[in-house]
Short mmCIF file of C-alpha atoms in Angstrom, two decimals:
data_model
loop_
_atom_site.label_atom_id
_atom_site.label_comp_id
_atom_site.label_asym_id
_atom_site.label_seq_id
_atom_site.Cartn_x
_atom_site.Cartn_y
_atom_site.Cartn_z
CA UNK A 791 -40.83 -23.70 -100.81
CA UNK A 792 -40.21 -20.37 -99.42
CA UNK A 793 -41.78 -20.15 -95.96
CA UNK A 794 -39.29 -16.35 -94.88
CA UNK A 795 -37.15 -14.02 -96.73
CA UNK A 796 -35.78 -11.56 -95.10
CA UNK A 797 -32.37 -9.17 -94.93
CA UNK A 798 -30.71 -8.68 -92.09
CA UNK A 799 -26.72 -7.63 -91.30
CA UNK A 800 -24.26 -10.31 -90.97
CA UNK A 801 -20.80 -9.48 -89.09
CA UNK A 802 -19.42 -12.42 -86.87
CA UNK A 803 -21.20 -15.21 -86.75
CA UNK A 804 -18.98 -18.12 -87.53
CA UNK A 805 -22.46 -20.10 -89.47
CA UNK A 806 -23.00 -16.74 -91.29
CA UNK A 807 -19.42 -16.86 -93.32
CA UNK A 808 -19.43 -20.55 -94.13
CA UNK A 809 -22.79 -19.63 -95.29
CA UNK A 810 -21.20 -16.43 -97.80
CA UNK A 811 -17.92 -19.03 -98.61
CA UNK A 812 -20.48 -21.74 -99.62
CA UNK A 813 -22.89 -19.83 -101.74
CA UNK A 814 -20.05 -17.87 -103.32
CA UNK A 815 -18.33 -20.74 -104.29
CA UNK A 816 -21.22 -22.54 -105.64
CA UNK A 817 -22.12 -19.67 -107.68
CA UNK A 818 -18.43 -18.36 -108.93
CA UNK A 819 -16.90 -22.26 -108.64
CA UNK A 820 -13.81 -20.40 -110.76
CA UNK A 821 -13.16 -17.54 -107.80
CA UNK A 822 -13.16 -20.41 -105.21
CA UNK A 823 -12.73 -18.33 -101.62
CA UNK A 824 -12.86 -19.54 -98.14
CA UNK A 825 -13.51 -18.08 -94.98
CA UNK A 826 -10.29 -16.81 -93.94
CA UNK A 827 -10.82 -14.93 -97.29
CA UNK A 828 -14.26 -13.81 -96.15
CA UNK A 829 -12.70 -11.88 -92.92
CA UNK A 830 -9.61 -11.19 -94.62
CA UNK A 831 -11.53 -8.63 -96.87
CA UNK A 832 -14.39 -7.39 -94.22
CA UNK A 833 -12.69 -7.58 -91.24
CA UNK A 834 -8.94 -7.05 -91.42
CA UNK A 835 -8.21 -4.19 -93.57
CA UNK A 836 -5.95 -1.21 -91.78
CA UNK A 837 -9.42 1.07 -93.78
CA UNK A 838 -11.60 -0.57 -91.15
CA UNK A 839 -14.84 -3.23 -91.34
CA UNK A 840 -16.96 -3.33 -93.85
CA UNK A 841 -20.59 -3.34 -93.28
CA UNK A 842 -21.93 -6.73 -94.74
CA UNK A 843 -25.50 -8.08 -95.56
CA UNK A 844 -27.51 -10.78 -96.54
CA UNK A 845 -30.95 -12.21 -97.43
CA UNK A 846 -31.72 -15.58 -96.05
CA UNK A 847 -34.67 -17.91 -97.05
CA UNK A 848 -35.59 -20.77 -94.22
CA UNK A 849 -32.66 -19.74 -91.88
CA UNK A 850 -30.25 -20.22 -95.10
CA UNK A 851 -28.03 -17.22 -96.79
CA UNK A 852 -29.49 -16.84 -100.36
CA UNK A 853 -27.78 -13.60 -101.46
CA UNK A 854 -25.05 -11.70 -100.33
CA UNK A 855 -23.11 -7.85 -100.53
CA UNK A 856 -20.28 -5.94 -98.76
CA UNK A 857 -19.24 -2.57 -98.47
CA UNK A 858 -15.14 -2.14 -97.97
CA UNK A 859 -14.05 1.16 -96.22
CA UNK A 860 -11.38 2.35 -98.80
CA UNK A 861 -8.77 5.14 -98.29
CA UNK A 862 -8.85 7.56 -101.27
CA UNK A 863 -7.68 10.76 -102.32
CA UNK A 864 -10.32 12.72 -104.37
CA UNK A 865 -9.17 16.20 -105.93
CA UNK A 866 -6.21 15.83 -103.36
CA UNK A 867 -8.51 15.29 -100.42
CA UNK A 868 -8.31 12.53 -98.38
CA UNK A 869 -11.46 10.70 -97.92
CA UNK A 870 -12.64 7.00 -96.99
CA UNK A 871 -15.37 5.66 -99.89
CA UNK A 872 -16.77 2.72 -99.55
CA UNK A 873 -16.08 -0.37 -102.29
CA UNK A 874 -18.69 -2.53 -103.07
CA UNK A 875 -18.04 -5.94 -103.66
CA UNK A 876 -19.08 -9.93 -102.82
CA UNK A 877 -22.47 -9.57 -104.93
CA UNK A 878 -23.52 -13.31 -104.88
CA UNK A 879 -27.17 -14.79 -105.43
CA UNK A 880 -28.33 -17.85 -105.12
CA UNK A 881 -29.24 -19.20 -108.76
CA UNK A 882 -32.94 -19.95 -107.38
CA UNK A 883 -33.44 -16.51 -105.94
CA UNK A 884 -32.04 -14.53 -108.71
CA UNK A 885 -34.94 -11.88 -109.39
CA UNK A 886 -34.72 -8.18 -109.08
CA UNK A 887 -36.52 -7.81 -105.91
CA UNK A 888 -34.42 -10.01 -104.01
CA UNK A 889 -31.79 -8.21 -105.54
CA UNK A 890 -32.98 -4.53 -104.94
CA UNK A 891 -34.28 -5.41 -101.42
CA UNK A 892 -30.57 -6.38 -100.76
CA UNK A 893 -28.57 -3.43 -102.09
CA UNK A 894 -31.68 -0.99 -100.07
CA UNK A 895 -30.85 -2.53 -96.88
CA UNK A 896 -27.20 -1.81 -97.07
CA UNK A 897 -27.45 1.46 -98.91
CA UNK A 898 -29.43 2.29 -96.13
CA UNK A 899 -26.26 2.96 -94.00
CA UNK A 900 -23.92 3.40 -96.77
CA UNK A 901 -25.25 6.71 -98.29
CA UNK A 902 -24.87 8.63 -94.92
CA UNK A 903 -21.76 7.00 -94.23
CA UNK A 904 -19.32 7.33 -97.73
CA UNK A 905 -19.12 10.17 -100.29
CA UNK A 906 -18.92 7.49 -102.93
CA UNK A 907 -19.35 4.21 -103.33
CA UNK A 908 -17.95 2.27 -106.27
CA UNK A 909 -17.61 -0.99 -107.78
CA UNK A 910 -17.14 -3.58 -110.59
CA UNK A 911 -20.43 -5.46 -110.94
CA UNK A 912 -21.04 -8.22 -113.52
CA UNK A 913 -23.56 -7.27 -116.30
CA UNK A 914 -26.56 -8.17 -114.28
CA UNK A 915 -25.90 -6.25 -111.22
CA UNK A 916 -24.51 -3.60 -113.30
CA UNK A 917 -27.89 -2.90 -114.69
CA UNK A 918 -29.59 -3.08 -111.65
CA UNK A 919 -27.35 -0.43 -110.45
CA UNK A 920 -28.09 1.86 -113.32
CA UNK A 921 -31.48 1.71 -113.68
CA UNK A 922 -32.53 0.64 -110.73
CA UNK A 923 -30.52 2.14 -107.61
CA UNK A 924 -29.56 5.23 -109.08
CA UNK A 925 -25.47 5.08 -109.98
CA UNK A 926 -24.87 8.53 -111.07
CA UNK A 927 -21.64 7.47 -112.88
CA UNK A 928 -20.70 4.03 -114.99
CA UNK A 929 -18.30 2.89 -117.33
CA UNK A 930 -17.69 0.25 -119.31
CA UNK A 931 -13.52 0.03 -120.41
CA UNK A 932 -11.59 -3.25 -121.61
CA UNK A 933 -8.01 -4.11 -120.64
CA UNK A 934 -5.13 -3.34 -122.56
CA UNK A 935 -2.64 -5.50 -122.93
CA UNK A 936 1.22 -5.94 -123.59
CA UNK A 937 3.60 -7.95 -125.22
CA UNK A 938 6.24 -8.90 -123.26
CA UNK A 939 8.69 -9.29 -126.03
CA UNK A 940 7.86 -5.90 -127.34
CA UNK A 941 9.10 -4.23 -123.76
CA UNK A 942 12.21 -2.94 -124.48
CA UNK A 943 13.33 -0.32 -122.16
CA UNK A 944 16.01 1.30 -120.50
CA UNK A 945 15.64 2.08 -117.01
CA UNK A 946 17.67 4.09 -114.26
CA UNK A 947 20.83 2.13 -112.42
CA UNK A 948 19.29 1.22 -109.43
CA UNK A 949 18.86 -1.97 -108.11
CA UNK A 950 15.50 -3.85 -108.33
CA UNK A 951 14.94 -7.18 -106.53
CA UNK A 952 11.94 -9.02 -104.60
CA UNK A 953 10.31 -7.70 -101.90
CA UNK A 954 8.91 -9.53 -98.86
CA UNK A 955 7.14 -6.52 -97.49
CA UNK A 956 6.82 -2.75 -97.72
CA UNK A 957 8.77 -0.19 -95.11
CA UNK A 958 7.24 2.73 -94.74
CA UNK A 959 7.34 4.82 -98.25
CA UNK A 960 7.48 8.61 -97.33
CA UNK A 961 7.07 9.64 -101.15
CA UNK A 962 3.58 7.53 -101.38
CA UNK A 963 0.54 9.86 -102.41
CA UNK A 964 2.83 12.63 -103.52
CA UNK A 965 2.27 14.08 -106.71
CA UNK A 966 -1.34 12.14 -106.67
CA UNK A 967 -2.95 12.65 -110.04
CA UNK A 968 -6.68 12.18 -110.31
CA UNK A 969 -8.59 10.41 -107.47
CA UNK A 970 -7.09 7.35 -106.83
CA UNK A 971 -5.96 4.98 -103.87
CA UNK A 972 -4.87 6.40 -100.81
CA UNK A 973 -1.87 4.05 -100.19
CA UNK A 974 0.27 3.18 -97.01
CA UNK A 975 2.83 0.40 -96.07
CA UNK A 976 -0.25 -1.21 -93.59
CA UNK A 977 -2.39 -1.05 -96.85
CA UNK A 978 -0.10 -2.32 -99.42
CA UNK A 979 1.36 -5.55 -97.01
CA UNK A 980 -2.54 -6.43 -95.82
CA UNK A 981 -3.54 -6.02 -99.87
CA UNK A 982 -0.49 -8.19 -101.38
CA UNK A 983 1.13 -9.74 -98.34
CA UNK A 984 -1.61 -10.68 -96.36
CA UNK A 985 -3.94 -11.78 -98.92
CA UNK A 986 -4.91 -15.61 -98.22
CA UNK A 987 -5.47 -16.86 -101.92
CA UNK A 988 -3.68 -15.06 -104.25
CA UNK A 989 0.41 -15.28 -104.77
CA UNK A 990 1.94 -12.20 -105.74
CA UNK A 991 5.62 -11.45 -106.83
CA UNK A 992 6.12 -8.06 -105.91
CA UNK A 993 9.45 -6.24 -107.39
CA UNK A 994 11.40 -3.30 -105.68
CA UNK A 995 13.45 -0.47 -107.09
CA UNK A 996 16.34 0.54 -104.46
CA UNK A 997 18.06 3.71 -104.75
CA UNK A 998 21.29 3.75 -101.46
CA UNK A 999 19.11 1.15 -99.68
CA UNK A 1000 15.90 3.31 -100.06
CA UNK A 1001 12.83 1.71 -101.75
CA UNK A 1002 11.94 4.31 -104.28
CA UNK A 1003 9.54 2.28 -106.33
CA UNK A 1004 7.63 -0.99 -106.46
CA UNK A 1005 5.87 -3.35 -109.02
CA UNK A 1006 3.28 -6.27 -108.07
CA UNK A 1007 3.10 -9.13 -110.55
CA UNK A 1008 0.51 -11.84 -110.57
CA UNK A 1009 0.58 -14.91 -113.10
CA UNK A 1010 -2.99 -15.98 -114.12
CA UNK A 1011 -4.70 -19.09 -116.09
CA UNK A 1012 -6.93 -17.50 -118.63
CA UNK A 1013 -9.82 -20.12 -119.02
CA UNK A 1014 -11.02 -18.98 -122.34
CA UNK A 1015 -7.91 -20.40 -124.30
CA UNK A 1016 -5.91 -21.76 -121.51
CA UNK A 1017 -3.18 -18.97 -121.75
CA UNK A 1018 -0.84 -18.22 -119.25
CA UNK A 1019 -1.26 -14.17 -118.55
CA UNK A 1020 0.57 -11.79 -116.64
CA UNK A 1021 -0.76 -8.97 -114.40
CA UNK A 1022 0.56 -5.99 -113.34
CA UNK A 1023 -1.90 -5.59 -110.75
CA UNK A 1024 -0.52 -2.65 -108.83
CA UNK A 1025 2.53 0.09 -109.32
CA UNK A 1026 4.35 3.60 -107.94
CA UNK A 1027 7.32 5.04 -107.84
CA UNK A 1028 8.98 8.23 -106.27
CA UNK A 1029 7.75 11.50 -108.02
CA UNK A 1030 6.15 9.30 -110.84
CA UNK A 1031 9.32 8.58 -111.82
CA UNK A 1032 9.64 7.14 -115.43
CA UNK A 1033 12.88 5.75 -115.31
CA UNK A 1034 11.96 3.41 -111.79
CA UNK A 1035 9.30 2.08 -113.76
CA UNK A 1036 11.05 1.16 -117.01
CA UNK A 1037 13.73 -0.69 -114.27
CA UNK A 1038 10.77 -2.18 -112.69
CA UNK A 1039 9.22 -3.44 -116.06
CA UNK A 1040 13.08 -4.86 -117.40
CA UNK A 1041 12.80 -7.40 -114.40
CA UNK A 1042 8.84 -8.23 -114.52
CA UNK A 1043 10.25 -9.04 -118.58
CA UNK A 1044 12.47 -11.31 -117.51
CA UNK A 1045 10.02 -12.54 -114.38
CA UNK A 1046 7.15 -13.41 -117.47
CA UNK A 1047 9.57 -14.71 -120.00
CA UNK A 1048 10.77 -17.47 -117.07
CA UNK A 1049 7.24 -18.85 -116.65
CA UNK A 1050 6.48 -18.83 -120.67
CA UNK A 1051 3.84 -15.91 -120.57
CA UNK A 1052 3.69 -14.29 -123.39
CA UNK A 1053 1.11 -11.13 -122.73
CA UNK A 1054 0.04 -8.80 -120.10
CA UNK A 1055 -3.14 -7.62 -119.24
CA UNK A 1056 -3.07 -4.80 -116.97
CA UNK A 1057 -5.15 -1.52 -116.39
CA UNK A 1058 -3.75 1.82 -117.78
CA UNK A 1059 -5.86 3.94 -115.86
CA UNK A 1060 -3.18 5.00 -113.74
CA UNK A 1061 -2.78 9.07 -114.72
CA UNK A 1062 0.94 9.26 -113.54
CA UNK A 1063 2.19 6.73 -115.55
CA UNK A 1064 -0.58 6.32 -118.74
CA UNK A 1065 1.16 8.18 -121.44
CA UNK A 1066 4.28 5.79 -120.74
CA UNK A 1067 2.59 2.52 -121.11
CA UNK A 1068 -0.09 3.96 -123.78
CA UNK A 1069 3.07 2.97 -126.54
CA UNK A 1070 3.68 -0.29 -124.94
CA UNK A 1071 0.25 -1.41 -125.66
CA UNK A 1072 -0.57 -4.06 -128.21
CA UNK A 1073 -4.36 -4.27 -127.89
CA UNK A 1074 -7.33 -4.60 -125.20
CA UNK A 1075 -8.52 -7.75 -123.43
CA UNK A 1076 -11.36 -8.57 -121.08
CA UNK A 1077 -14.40 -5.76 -120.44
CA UNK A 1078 -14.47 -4.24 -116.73
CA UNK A 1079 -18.20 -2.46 -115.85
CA UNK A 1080 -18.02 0.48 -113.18
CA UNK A 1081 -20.19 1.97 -111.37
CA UNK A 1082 -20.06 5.17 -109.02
CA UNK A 1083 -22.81 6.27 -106.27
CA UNK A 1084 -22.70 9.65 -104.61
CA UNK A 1085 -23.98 9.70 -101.09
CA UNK A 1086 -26.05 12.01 -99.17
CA UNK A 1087 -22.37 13.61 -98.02
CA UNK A 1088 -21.01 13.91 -101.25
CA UNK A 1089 -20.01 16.20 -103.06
CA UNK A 1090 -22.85 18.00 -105.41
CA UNK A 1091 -21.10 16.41 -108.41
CA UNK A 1092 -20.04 12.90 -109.16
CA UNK A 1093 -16.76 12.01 -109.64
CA UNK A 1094 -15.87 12.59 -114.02
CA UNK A 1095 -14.89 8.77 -115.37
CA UNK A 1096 -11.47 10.95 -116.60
CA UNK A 1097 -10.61 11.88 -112.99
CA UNK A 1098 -10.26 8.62 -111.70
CA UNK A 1099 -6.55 6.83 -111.57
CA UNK A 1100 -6.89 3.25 -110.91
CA UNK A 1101 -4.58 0.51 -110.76
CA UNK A 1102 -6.06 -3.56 -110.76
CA UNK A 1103 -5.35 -3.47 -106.90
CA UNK A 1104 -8.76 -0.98 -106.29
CA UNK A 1105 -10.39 -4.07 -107.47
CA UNK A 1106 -10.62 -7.49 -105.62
CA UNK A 1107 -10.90 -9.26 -108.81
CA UNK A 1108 -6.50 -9.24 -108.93
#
């Protein structure tokens, strides 16, 4: 029986994240995450600490949401928006007060304090979001994916070979195109490098010793049909360079074809490189929902679905 309900901000209390870890992982048993995850992604990043709340019933943690301080460039400004993610609710609380109560509290502090805030919600949250909170901009866009066998590309002679962390890129966020990710060596090696679940393989191109491009693989278990799938869950190279990418790609072919996968899912929403890998694609996957809020500090107009140039790493779904 419910004797209090109430929301309150959660930051360091050791009780509080075994709390998040245990309801997360209780609701999303397939995205198990621990702790070290929980402060890993709202404590750590070089973007700064997220503000975090929750609802809790009797003392416990029923429902839970984050807000990730994100460095982004938006029509070639640089700006931190905030990224909303870690939407759990308990299954017995799951009702659209609880729910809206929640996303108030934090929004609260959020409006005054990003431009934008965006996210990838699951379809219930999503419509809460539309209807409810008032999301200027959504989307709703599937995957594409791509053969490996049908990459067949000639790249630039250059030398590509694993990386175990990333220097300091001068060319990064030059020749930006649309509003995208903001990205820097502390970023990319806390993202990829740092990360205390996932594995990535992360390729480099070298031109005389100089990094001048980069590729970040992931291998995945599809559940649906038990498929091994490959990501390409982040890439960039100097001046959007073409020919780095199609030496990036010959390697992540040869990377896939070792461990038996057989197609890649990715994201071409990237506007530097989408033209190139729009005649690599072989059809669309899984469905991604998106959702954009403009703050009080915003801009006057939202950010066009057509601007934005997004890679799987904006997400921490990848």
């Amino acid at each position: 029986m419910i004797q209090s309900l109430n929301t309150t901000s959660s930051w360091t209390e050791t009780q509080d994240m075994c709390e998040i870890t245990s309801l997360f992982n209780a609701v999303v048993p397939e995205l198990a995450r621990s702790v070290a995850y929980w402060q890993w992604s709202n404590q750590t990043s070089p973007c700064g600490r997220s503000l975090s709340a929750v609802t809790k019933c009797n003392g416990k943690i029923v429902a839970h949401y984050s807000v990730m301080p994100v460095d982004f460039y938006i029509d070639g400004k640089p700006v931190v928006l905030g990224f909303g993610q870690q939407a759990v609710v308990h299954k017995d609380f799951r009702n659209l007060k609880i729910i809206t109560d929640l996303m108030g509290f934090i929004f609260g502090d959020i409006h005054k304090k990003f431009p934008y805030v965006y996210a990838f919600p699951n379809d219930n949250f999503f419509c809460v979001k539309k209807r409810l909170l008032g999301w200027r901009e959504t989307e709703v866009f599937l995957a594409d994916v791509m053969r490996v066998k049908d990459i067949h590309v000639t790249g630039t002679a250059i030398e590509v070979k694993p990386m175990d962390s990333f220097p300091g890129l001068d060319w990064l966020n030059k020749n930006i195109k649309g509003n995208g990710l903001r990205r820097s060596a502390a970023f990319l090696n806390w993202r990829f490098f740092q990360h205390p679940i996932n594995h990535y393989t992360v390729l480099g191109a070298y031109d005389s010793g100089a990094c001048v491009g980069y590729l970040v693989l992931k291998l995945y278990g599809r559940q649906e049909d038990n498929a091994l799938i490959g990501h390409l869950v982040d890439f960039d190279a100097t001046n959007k360079d073409i020919a780095i990418l199609k030496s990036l790609l010959t390697e992540a072919k040869n990377f896939f074809e070792f461990y038996g996968v057989e197609e890649i899912v990715f994201w071409n929403k990237d506007l530097g490189f989408k033209e190139f890998f729009h005649g690599l694609i072989s059809g669309q996957g899984f469905k991604t929902n998106m959702c954009v809020f403009a703050g009080k500090n915003g801009p006057g107009s939202a950010i066009t679905k057509e601007s934005w140039s997004l890679t799987m790493a904006a997400s921490d779904a990848f």
